[in-house]
Amino acid sequence: SQTIHQWPATLVQPVGSPLSLECTVEGTSNPNLYWYRQAAGRGLQLLFYSVGIGQISSEVPQNLSASRPQDRQFILSSKKLLLSDSGFYLCASPQGQETQYFGPGTRLLVL
Amino acid sequence: GQSLEQPSEVTAVEGAIVQINCTYQTSGFYGLSWYQQHDGGAPTFLSYNALDGLEETGRFSSFLSRSDSYGYLLLQELQMKDSASYFCAVRDRGSSNTGKLIFGQGTTLQVKP
């Protein structure tokens, strides 16, 4: 079975600072990978997905970018954080045909 | 566009039965999924319906009516630990190789003693 690691678990950053969140996957090869953001008390918004190394699709225009430098590594970045970037960031990968397995998430607070 | 609607909050007492509804509008449909998320945690998969009818897994059941674009999650013999947010989700149109899911806004279930 697969395991998803996310780092860091929590992060407090000032407005205008850079960001790098990491997601690594074990137990599967060439997985589709997804970045979601969840604002407090809200649903899951898909930010990016990747079907392979170097392949990134953006779902919504925003202040963030994603990269997939290795098969099992997915990175979410920003050059300058905004207050609105605060939220719970979740990395996910398919588990079987119809389900997604989520990592533990990174809670980001931008002040 | 594609959208899912579910109630924002539901309250019930321990031992009771609660039903969380989900209606969807999609172009192309592969099935309806349900996820549970406890406060501060990640969503976890509960159930999936591709065909009409009821799927039962222990105290939880999920129902789908494709003709009505409607489904529900039924939780029986409620326990305090069932207090969580519940999300319905559908596969995105054209997601045969991407597996993208569209999530509802979630229903917060509060179980009271």
Coordinates of N, CA and C in Angstrom, one line a residue:
Chain A
S1 N 0.8 -1.2 0.0 CA 0.0 0.0 0.0 C 0.9 1.2 0.0
Q2 N 0.3 2.3 -0.5 CA 1.1 3.5 -0.6 C 1.1 4.4 0.6
T3 N 2.1 5.2 0.8 CA 2.2 6.2 1.9 C 2.6 7.5 1.3
I4 N 1.9 8.5 1.8 CA 2.2 9.9 1.3 C 2.8 10.7 2.5
H5 N 3.9 11.3 2.3 CA 4.5 12.1 3.3 C 4.4 13.6 2.9
Q6 N 4.1 14.5 3.8 CA 4.1 15.9 3.5 C 5.0 16.6 4.5
W7 N 5.7 17.6 4.0 CA 6.6 18.3 4.9 C 6.6 19.8 4.5
P8 N 6.5 20.8 5.5 CA 6.4 20.5 6.9 C 4.9 20.3 7.3
A9 N 4.7 19.9 8.5 CA 3.3 19.7 9.0 C 2.6 21.0 9.2
T10 N 3.3 22.0 9.7 CA 2.7 23.3 9.9 C 3.8 24.4 9.6
L11 N 3.3 25.5 9.2 CA 4.2 26.6 8.8 C 3.5 27.9 9.0
V12 N 4.3 28.9 9.6 CA 3.8 30.2 9.7 C 4.8 31.1 9.0
Q13 N 4.3 31.8 8.0 CA 5.2 32.6 7.1 C 4.7 34.1 7.0
P14 N 5.6 35.0 6.9 CA 5.1 36.4 6.7 C 4.7 36.6 5.2
V15 N 3.8 37.6 5.0 CA 3.4 38.0 3.7 C 4.7 38.4 2.9
G16 N 4.7 37.9 1.6 CA 5.8 38.3 0.8 C 7.0 37.3 0.8
S17 N 7.0 36.4 1.7 CA 8.1 35.4 1.8 C 7.8 34.2 0.8
P18 N 8.9 33.5 0.5 CA 8.7 32.4 -0.4 C 8.2 31.1 0.3
L19 N 7.7 30.2 -0.5 CA 7.1 28.9 0.1 C 7.6 27.7 -0.7
S20 N 7.8 26.6 0.0 CA 8.1 25.4 -0.7 C 7.5 24.3 0.2
L21 N 6.5 23.6 -0.3 CA 5.9 22.4 0.4 C 6.3 21.2 -0.4
E22 N 6.6 20.1 0.3 CA 7.0 18.9 -0.3 C 6.1 17.8 -0.1
C23 N 5.9 17.0 -1.1 CA 5.1 15.8 -1.0 C 5.9 14.6 -1.6
T24 N 6.0 13.5 -0.9 CA 6.7 12.4 -1.4 C 5.8 11.1 -1.2
V25 N 5.8 10.3 -2.2 CA 5.0 9.1 -2.2 C 5.8 7.8 -2.2
E26 N 5.4 6.9 -1.4 CA 6.1 5.6 -1.3 C 5.0 4.5 -1.7
G27 N 5.5 3.4 -2.2 CA 4.7 2.2 -2.4 C 4.0 2.2 -3.7
T28 N 4.3 3.1 -4.6 CA 3.7 3.1 -5.9 C 4.6 3.8 -6.9
S29 N 4.5 3.5 -8.2 CA 5.3 4.1 -9.2 C 4.5 4.8 -10.2
N30 N 5.1 5.9 -10.7 CA 4.4 6.8 -11.7 C 3.0 7.1 -11.4
P31 N 2.8 7.6 -10.1 CA 1.4 7.9 -9.7 C 1.0 9.3 -10.3
N32 N -0.3 9.4 -10.5 CA -0.9 10.8 -10.7 C -0.8 11.4 -9.3
L33 N -0.5 12.7 -9.3 CA -0.4 13.4 -8.0 C -1.2 14.7 -8.1
Y34 N -1.7 15.1 -6.9 CA -2.6 16.2 -6.9 C -2.2 17.1 -5.7
W35 N -2.4 18.4 -5.8 CA -2.3 19.4 -4.7 C -3.7 20.0 -4.6
Y36 N -4.2 19.9 -3.3 CA -5.5 20.6 -3.0 C -5.2 21.6 -1.9
R37 N -6.1 22.6 -1.9 CA -6.1 23.6 -0.8 C -7.5 23.6 -0.2
Q38 N -7.5 23.7 1.2 CA -8.7 23.7 1.9 C -8.7 24.9 2.8
A39 N -9.5 25.9 2.6 CA -9.6 27.0 3.5 C -10.4 26.6 4.7
A40 N -10.3 27.3 5.8 CA -10.9 26.9 7.0 C -12.5 26.7 6.9
G41 N -12.9 25.5 7.2 CA -14.4 25.2 7.1 C -14.9 25.1 5.7
R42 N -14.0 24.9 4.8 CA -14.5 24.8 3.4 C -14.1 23.5 2.7
G43 N -14.5 23.4 1.5 CA -14.2 22.2 0.7 C -12.8 22.2 0.2
L44 N -12.5 21.2 -0.6 CA -11.2 20.9 -1.2 C -11.2 21.6 -2.6
Q45 N -10.2 22.4 -2.8 CA -10.0 23.0 -4.1 C -8.8 22.4 -4.8
L46 N -8.9 21.8 -6.0 CA -7.8 21.3 -6.7 C -7.0 22.4 -7.3
L47 N -5.7 22.4 -6.9 CA -4.8 23.4 -7.4 C -4.0 23.0 -8.6
F48 N -3.3 21.8 -8.5 CA -2.5 21.3 -9.6 C -2.6 19.8 -9.6
Y49 N -2.4 19.2 -10.8 CA -2.2 17.8 -10.8 C -1.1 17.5 -11.8
S50 N -0.5 16.3 -11.7 CA 0.6 15.9 -12.5 C 0.4 14.4 -12.8
V51 N 0.6 14.1 -14.1 CA 0.5 12.7 -14.5 C 1.8 12.0 -14.7
G52 N 2.9 12.8 -14.6 CA 4.2 12.3 -14.7 C 5.3 13.3 -14.4
I53 N 6.6 12.9 -14.5 CA 7.7 13.8 -14.2 C 7.6 15.0 -15.2
G54 N 7.8 16.2 -14.6 CA 7.8 17.4 -15.4 C 6.5 17.9 -16.0
Q55 N 5.4 17.1 -15.7 CA 4.1 17.4 -16.3 C 3.2 18.0 -15.2
I56 N 2.8 19.3 -15.3 CA 2.0 20.0 -14.4 C 0.9 20.6 -15.1
S57 N -0.3 20.4 -14.5 CA -1.5 21.1 -15.0 C -2.1 21.9 -13.9
S58 N -2.4 23.2 -14.2 CA -2.9 24.1 -13.2 C -4.4 24.2 -13.3
E59 N -5.1 24.1 -12.2 CA -6.5 24.2 -12.3 C -7.1 25.6 -12.1
V60 N -6.4 26.4 -11.3 CA -6.9 27.8 -11.1 C -5.8 28.7 -11.1
P61 N -6.0 29.9 -11.7 CA -5.0 30.9 -11.7 C -4.7 31.4 -10.2
Q62 N -3.4 31.5 -9.9 CA -3.1 31.8 -8.5 C -1.7 32.2 -8.4
N63 N -1.3 32.4 -7.1 CA 0.0 32.9 -6.8 C 1.0 31.7 -6.5
L64 N 0.6 30.5 -6.8 CA 1.4 29.3 -6.5 C 1.8 28.6 -7.8
S65 N 2.8 27.8 -7.7 CA 3.3 27.0 -8.8 C 3.6 25.6 -8.2
A66 N 3.7 24.6 -9.2 CA 4.0 23.3 -8.7 C 5.1 22.7 -9.7
S67 N 5.8 21.7 -9.1 CA 6.9 21.0 -9.9 C 6.9 19.6 -9.5
R68 N 7.3 18.8 -10.5 CA 7.5 17.3 -10.2 C 8.9 16.9 -10.7
P69 N 9.9 17.1 -9.9 CA 11.2 16.8 -10.3 C 11.6 15.3 -10.4
Q70 N 10.8 14.5 -9.6 CA 11.0 13.1 -9.6 C 9.7 12.4 -9.6
D71 N 9.7 11.1 -9.9 CA 8.4 10.4 -10.1 C 7.6 10.5 -8.8
R72 N 8.2 10.4 -7.7 CA 7.4 10.3 -6.4 C 7.5 11.6 -5.6
Q73 N 7.9 12.7 -6.2 CA 8.0 14.0 -5.5 C 7.2 15.0 -6.2
F74 N 6.5 15.8 -5.4 CA 5.6 16.8 -5.9 C 5.8 18.0 -5.0
I75 N 6.1 19.2 -5.6 CA 6.5 20.3 -4.8 C 5.5 21.5 -5.1
L76 N 5.1 22.2 -4.1 CA 4.2 23.4 -4.3 C 5.0 24.6 -3.8
S77 N 5.1 25.6 -4.6 CA 5.9 26.7 -4.3 C 5.2 28.1 -4.6
S78 N 5.8 29.1 -3.9 CA 5.4 30.4 -4.2 C 6.6 31.4 -4.1
K79 N 6.7 32.4 -4.9 CA 7.8 33.3 -4.7 C 7.5 34.4 -3.7
K80 N 6.2 34.8 -3.6 CA 5.8 35.8 -2.6 C 4.4 35.4 -2.1
L81 N 4.3 35.0 -0.8 CA 3.1 34.6 -0.3 C 2.1 35.8 0.0
L82 N 0.8 35.5 -0.2 CA -0.3 36.4 0.1 C -1.0 35.9 1.3
L83 N -1.7 36.8 2.0 CA -2.6 36.4 3.1 C -3.6 35.3 2.7
S84 N -4.1 35.4 1.5 CA -5.1 34.5 1.0 C -4.5 33.1 0.7
D85 N -3.2 33.0 0.8 CA -2.6 31.6 0.6 C -2.7 30.8 1.8
S86 N -3.1 31.3 2.9 CA -3.3 30.5 4.1 C -4.3 29.4 3.9
G87 N -4.0 28.3 4.5 CA -5.0 27.1 4.3 C -4.3 25.8 4.7
F88 N -5.0 24.8 4.4 CA -4.6 23.4 4.6 C -4.3 22.8 3.3
Y89 N -3.0 22.5 3.0 CA -2.6 22.0 1.7 C -2.4 20.4 1.8
L90 N -3.1 19.8 0.9 CA -3.1 18.3 0.9 C -2.6 17.8 -0.4
C91 N -1.7 16.8 -0.3 CA -1.2 16.1 -1.5 C -2.0 14.8 -1.6
A92 N -2.3 14.3 -2.8 CA -3.1 13.1 -2.9 C -2.7 12.3 -4.1
S93 N -3.0 11.0 -4.1 CA -2.6 10.1 -5.2 C -3.8 9.1 -5.3
P94 N -4.0 8.6 -6.5 CA -5.1 7.6 -6.7 C -4.8 6.3 -5.9
Q95 N -5.8 5.7 -5.4 CA -5.6 4.4 -4.8 C -6.7 3.5 -5.4
G96 N -6.3 2.8 -6.4 CA -7.3 2.1 -7.2 C -7.9 3.1 -8.3
Q97 N -9.0 2.6 -8.9 CA -9.5 3.4 -10.0 C -10.3 4.6 -9.5
E98 N -11.0 4.5 -8.4 CA -12.0 5.5 -8.1 C -11.8 6.2 -6.7
T99 N -10.7 6.0 -6.1 CA -10.5 6.7 -4.8 C -9.2 7.4 -4.8
Q100 N -9.1 8.4 -3.9 CA -7.9 9.1 -3.7 C -7.4 9.0 -2.3
Y101 N -6.1 8.8 -2.2 CA -5.5 8.7 -0.8 C -4.8 10.0 -0.6
F102 N -5.0 10.6 0.6 CA -4.5 11.9 0.9 C -3.3 11.8 1.9
G103 N -2.4 12.7 1.8 CA -1.3 12.8 2.8 C -1.8 13.5 4.0
P104 N -1.0 13.6 5.0 CA -1.4 14.3 6.3 C -1.7 15.8 6.2
G105 N -1.1 16.4 5.2 CA -1.4 17.8 5.0 C -0.4 18.7 5.6
T106 N -0.3 20.0 5.1 CA 0.5 21.0 5.7 C -0.4 22.2 6.0
R107 N -0.4 22.6 7.2 CA -1.2 23.8 7.6 C -0.4 25.0 7.5
L108 N -0.8 26.0 6.6 CA 0.0 27.2 6.3 C -0.8 28.4 6.8
L109 N -0.1 29.2 7.6 CA -0.7 30.5 8.1 C 0.2 31.6 7.6
V110 N -0.3 32.5 6.8 CA 0.4 33.6 6.3 C 0.0 34.9 7.1
L111 N 1.0 35.5 7.7 CA 0.7 36.7 8.6 C 1.2 38.0 8.0
Chain B
G1 N -20.7 23.8 -16.3 CA -19.7 23.4 -15.3 C -20.2 22.3 -14.4
Q2 N -19.3 21.8 -13.6 CA -19.7 20.7 -12.7 C -19.8 21.2 -11.3
S3 N -20.8 20.8 -10.6 CA -21.0 21.2 -9.2 C -21.7 20.1 -8.4
L4 N -21.4 20.2 -7.1 CA -22.1 19.3 -6.1 C -22.6 20.1 -5.0
E5 N -23.8 19.7 -4.5 CA -24.4 20.4 -3.4 C -24.7 19.5 -2.3
Q6 N -24.4 19.9 -1.1 CA -24.7 19.1 0.1 C -24.9 20.1 1.2
P7 N -25.7 19.7 2.3 CA -26.0 20.6 3.4 C -24.7 21.0 4.1
S8 N -24.7 22.1 4.6 CA -23.4 22.6 5.3 C -23.3 22.0 6.7
E9 N -24.4 21.8 7.4 CA -24.3 21.2 8.8 C -25.5 20.3 9.0
V10 N -25.2 19.3 9.8 CA -26.2 18.3 10.3 C -25.9 18.0 11.8
T11 N -26.9 18.0 12.6 CA -26.7 17.6 14.0 C -27.6 16.4 14.3
A12 N -27.1 15.5 15.1 CA -27.9 14.3 15.5 C -27.4 13.8 16.9
V13 N -28.1 12.9 17.5 CA -27.7 12.4 18.8 C -27.1 11.0 18.7
E14 N -26.4 10.7 19.6 CA -25.8 9.3 19.7 C -26.8 8.3 19.5
G15 N -26.5 7.3 18.7 CA -27.4 6.1 18.5 C -28.4 6.4 17.4
A16 N -28.5 7.6 16.9 CA -29.5 7.9 15.9 C -29.0 7.5 14.5
I17 N -29.9 7.8 13.5 CA -29.5 7.6 12.1 C -29.5 9.0 11.4
V18 N -28.5 9.2 10.6 CA -28.5 10.5 9.9 C -28.2 10.3 8.4
Q19 N -28.8 11.1 7.5 CA -28.6 11.0 6.1 C -28.1 12.3 5.6
I20 N -27.0 12.2 4.8 CA -26.4 13.4 4.2 C -26.5 13.3 2.7
N21 N -27.3 14.2 2.2 CA -27.6 14.2 0.8 C -26.6 14.9 -0.1
C22 N -26.5 14.5 -1.3 CA -25.6 15.2 -2.3 C -26.2 15.2 -3.7
T23 N -26.4 16.3 -4.3 CA -26.9 16.4 -5.6 C -25.7 16.9 -6.5
Y24 N -25.7 16.5 -7.7 CA -24.6 16.8 -8.6 C -25.0 17.2 -10.0
Q25 N -24.2 18.0 -10.6 CA -24.4 18.4 -12.0 C -23.0 18.2 -12.7
T26 N -23.0 17.2 -13.6 CA -21.7 16.9 -14.2 C -22.0 16.6 -15.7
S27 N -20.9 16.8 -16.5 CA -20.9 16.4 -17.9 C -20.1 15.1 -17.9
G28 N -20.8 14.0 -18.0 CA -20.1 12.8 -17.9 C -20.1 12.4 -16.4
F29 N -20.3 11.1 -16.1 CA -20.4 10.7 -14.7 C -19.8 9.3 -14.6
Y30 N -18.8 9.2 -13.6 CA -18.2 7.9 -13.4 C -18.6 7.3 -12.1
G31 N -19.1 8.1 -11.2 CA -19.5 7.5 -9.9 C -19.4 8.6 -8.8
L32 N -20.0 8.3 -7.7 CA -20.1 9.2 -6.6 C -19.3 8.6 -5.4
S33 N -18.4 9.4 -4.8 CA -17.6 8.9 -3.7 C -17.9 9.8 -2.5
W34 N -17.6 9.2 -1.3 CA -17.8 9.9 0.0 C -16.5 9.8 0.7
Y35 N -16.1 10.9 1.4 CA -14.9 11.0 2.2 C -15.3 11.6 3.6
Q36 N -14.6 11.1 4.6 CA -14.7 11.6 5.9 C -13.5 12.4 6.3
Q37 N -13.6 13.5 7.0 CA -12.5 14.3 7.4 C -12.7 14.8 8.9
H38 N -11.9 14.3 9.8 CA -12.0 14.8 11.2 C -11.2 16.1 11.3
D39 N -11.6 16.9 12.2 CA -11.0 18.2 12.4 C -9.5 18.1 12.5
G40 N -8.8 18.8 11.6 CA -7.4 18.8 11.6 C -6.7 17.7 10.9
G41 N -7.5 16.7 10.4 CA -7.0 15.6 9.7 C -7.2 15.7 8.2
A42 N -6.7 14.6 7.5 CA -6.8 14.5 6.1 C -8.1 13.8 5.8
P43 N -8.7 14.0 4.6 CA -9.9 13.2 4.2 C -9.5 11.7 4.0
T44 N -10.4 10.9 4.4 CA -10.3 9.4 4.2 C -11.5 8.9 3.4
F45 N -11.2 8.0 2.5 CA -12.3 7.4 1.7 C -13.2 6.6 2.5
L46 N -14.5 6.7 2.2 CA -15.6 5.9 2.8 C -16.2 5.0 1.9
S47 N -16.7 5.5 0.8 CA -17.5 4.6 -0.1 C -17.5 5.2 -1.5
Y48 N -17.9 4.3 -2.5 CA -18.0 4.7 -3.9 C -19.2 3.9 -4.5
N49 N -20.0 4.7 -5.2 CA -21.1 4.1 -6.0 C -21.0 4.4 -7.4
A50 N -20.9 3.4 -8.3 CA -20.9 3.6 -9.7 C -22.3 3.3 -10.3
L51 N -23.0 2.4 -9.7 CA -24.3 2.0 -10.2 C -25.4 2.4 -9.2
D52 N -26.6 2.5 -9.6 CA -27.8 2.8 -8.8 C -27.9 1.8 -7.7
G53 N -28.3 2.3 -6.5 CA -28.6 1.4 -5.4 C -27.8 1.7 -4.2
L54 N -27.9 0.8 -3.2 CA -27.4 1.0 -1.9 C -26.2 0.1 -1.7
E55 N -25.1 0.7 -1.2 CA -23.9 0.0 -0.8 C -23.7 0.1 0.7
E56 N -23.6 -1.1 1.3 CA -23.5 -1.0 2.8 C -22.1 -1.5 3.2
T57 N -21.5 -0.7 4.2 CA -20.3 -1.1 4.8 C -20.4 -0.8 6.3
G58 N -20.7 -1.8 7.0 CA -20.9 -1.7 8.4 C -22.0 -0.7 8.8
R59 N -21.7 0.3 9.6 CA -22.7 1.3 10.0 C -23.0 2.3 8.9
F60 N -22.1 2.4 7.9 CA -22.3 3.4 6.9 C -22.8 2.7 5.6
S61 N -23.7 3.4 4.9 CA -24.3 3.0 3.6 C -24.3 4.2 2.7
S62 N -24.1 3.9 1.4 CA -24.2 5.0 0.4 C -25.1 4.6 -0.7
F63 N -25.9 5.6 -1.1 CA -26.9 5.3 -2.1 C -26.7 6.2 -3.3
L64 N -27.0 5.7 -4.5 CA -26.9 6.5 -5.7 C -28.1 6.3 -6.6
S65 N -28.6 7.4 -7.2 CA -29.6 7.4 -8.2 C -29.1 8.2 -9.4
R66 N -28.6 7.6 -10.4 CA -28.0 8.3 -11.5 C -29.1 9.1 -12.3
S67 N -30.3 8.6 -12.4 CA -31.3 9.3 -13.1 C -31.7 10.6 -12.4
D68 N -31.6 10.7 -11.1 CA -31.9 11.9 -10.3 C -30.6 12.7 -10.0
S69 N -29.5 12.2 -10.4 CA -28.2 12.9 -10.1 C -28.1 13.2 -8.6
Y70 N -28.4 12.1 -7.8 CA -28.5 12.3 -6.4 C -27.9 11.1 -5.7
G71 N -27.3 11.4 -4.5 CA -26.9 10.3 -3.7 C -26.9 10.7 -2.2
Y72 N -26.8 9.8 -1.4 CA -26.7 10.1 0.0 C -25.8 9.1 0.8
L73 N -25.3 9.6 1.9 CA -24.6 8.8 2.8 C -25.4 8.6 4.1
L74 N -25.6 7.4 4.5 CA -26.4 7.1 5.7 C -25.5 6.5 6.8
L75 N -25.6 7.2 7.9 CA -24.8 6.7 9.1 C -25.8 6.2 10.1
Q76 N -25.6 5.0 10.6 CA -26.5 4.4 11.5 C -25.7 4.3 12.9
E77 N -26.5 4.1 13.9 CA -26.0 3.9 15.3 C -24.9 4.9 15.5
L78 N -25.2 6.2 15.4 CA -24.2 7.2 15.5 C -23.4 7.2 16.8
Q79 N -22.1 7.4 16.6 CA -21.2 7.5 17.7 C -20.5 8.9 17.8
M80 N -20.0 9.2 18.9 CA -19.4 10.6 19.1 C -18.3 10.7 18.1
K81 N -17.6 9.6 17.8 CA -16.4 9.7 16.9 C -16.8 9.9 15.4
D82 N -18.1 9.8 15.2 CA -18.6 10.1 13.8 C -18.7 11.6 13.5
S83 N -18.5 12.4 14.6 CA -18.5 13.9 14.4 C -17.3 14.3 13.5
A84 N -17.6 14.8 12.3 CA -16.6 15.1 11.3 C -17.3 15.8 10.1
S85 N -16.5 16.1 9.1 CA -17.0 16.7 7.9 C -17.1 15.5 6.9
Y86 N -18.1 15.5 6.1 CA -18.3 14.5 5.1 C -18.4 15.2 3.7
F87 N -17.6 14.7 2.8 CA -17.6 15.3 1.4 C -18.1 14.2 0.4
C88 N -18.9 14.7 -0.5 CA -19.2 13.9 -1.7 C -18.3 14.4 -2.8
A89 N -18.0 13.5 -3.8 CA -17.1 13.8 -4.8 C -17.4 13.0 -6.1
V90 N -17.2 13.6 -7.3 CA -17.4 12.9 -8.5 C -16.1 13.1 -9.4
R91 N -15.9 12.1 -10.2 CA -14.8 12.2 -11.2 C -15.0 13.3 -12.1
D92 N -14.0 14.0 -12.5 CA -14.1 15.1 -13.4 C -14.3 14.6 -14.8
R93 N -15.0 15.4 -15.6 CA -15.2 15.1 -17.0 C -13.9 15.0 -17.7
G94 N -13.7 13.9 -18.5 CA -12.5 13.7 -19.2 C -11.3 13.3 -18.3
S95 N -11.6 12.7 -17.2 CA -10.6 12.4 -16.2 C -10.2 10.9 -16.3
S96 N -10.3 10.3 -17.5 CA -10.0 8.9 -17.6 C -8.6 8.6 -17.3
N97 N -7.7 9.6 -17.6 CA -6.3 9.3 -17.3 C -5.7 10.2 -16.2
T98 N -6.5 11.2 -15.8 CA -6.0 12.1 -14.7 C -6.6 11.8 -13.4
G99 N -7.8 11.2 -13.3 CA -8.4 10.8 -12.1 C -8.8 12.0 -11.2
K100 N -9.0 13.1 -11.8 CA -9.3 14.3 -11.0 C -10.7 14.1 -10.4
L101 N -10.8 14.6 -9.2 CA -12.1 14.6 -8.4 C -12.6 16.0 -8.2
I102 N -13.9 16.2 -8.3 CA -14.6 17.4 -7.9 C -15.3 17.2 -6.6
F103 N -15.0 18.0 -5.6 CA -15.5 17.8 -4.2 C -16.7 18.8 -3.9
G104 N -17.7 18.3 -3.2 CA -18.6 19.2 -2.6 C -18.0 20.0 -1.5
Q105 N -18.7 21.0 -1.0 CA -18.2 21.9 0.1 C -18.2 21.2 1.5
G106 N -18.8 20.1 1.6 CA -18.7 19.3 2.8 C -19.9 19.6 3.7
T107 N -20.2 18.6 4.5 CA -21.3 18.6 5.5 C -20.6 18.3 6.9
T108 N -20.8 19.3 7.8 CA -20.2 19.1 9.1 C -21.3 18.4 10.0
L109 N -21.0 17.2 10.4 CA -21.9 16.4 11.3 C -21.4 16.6 12.7
Q110 N -22.4 17.0 13.6 CA -22.1 17.1 15.0 C -23.0 16.1 15.7
V111 N -22.4 15.1 16.4 CA -23.1 14.1 17.2 C -23.1 14.5 18.6
K112 N -24.3 14.6 19.2 CA -24.4 15.0 20.6 C -24.8 13.9 21.5
P113 N -24.4 13.9 22.7 CA -24.7 12.8 23.7 C -26.2 12.7 23.9

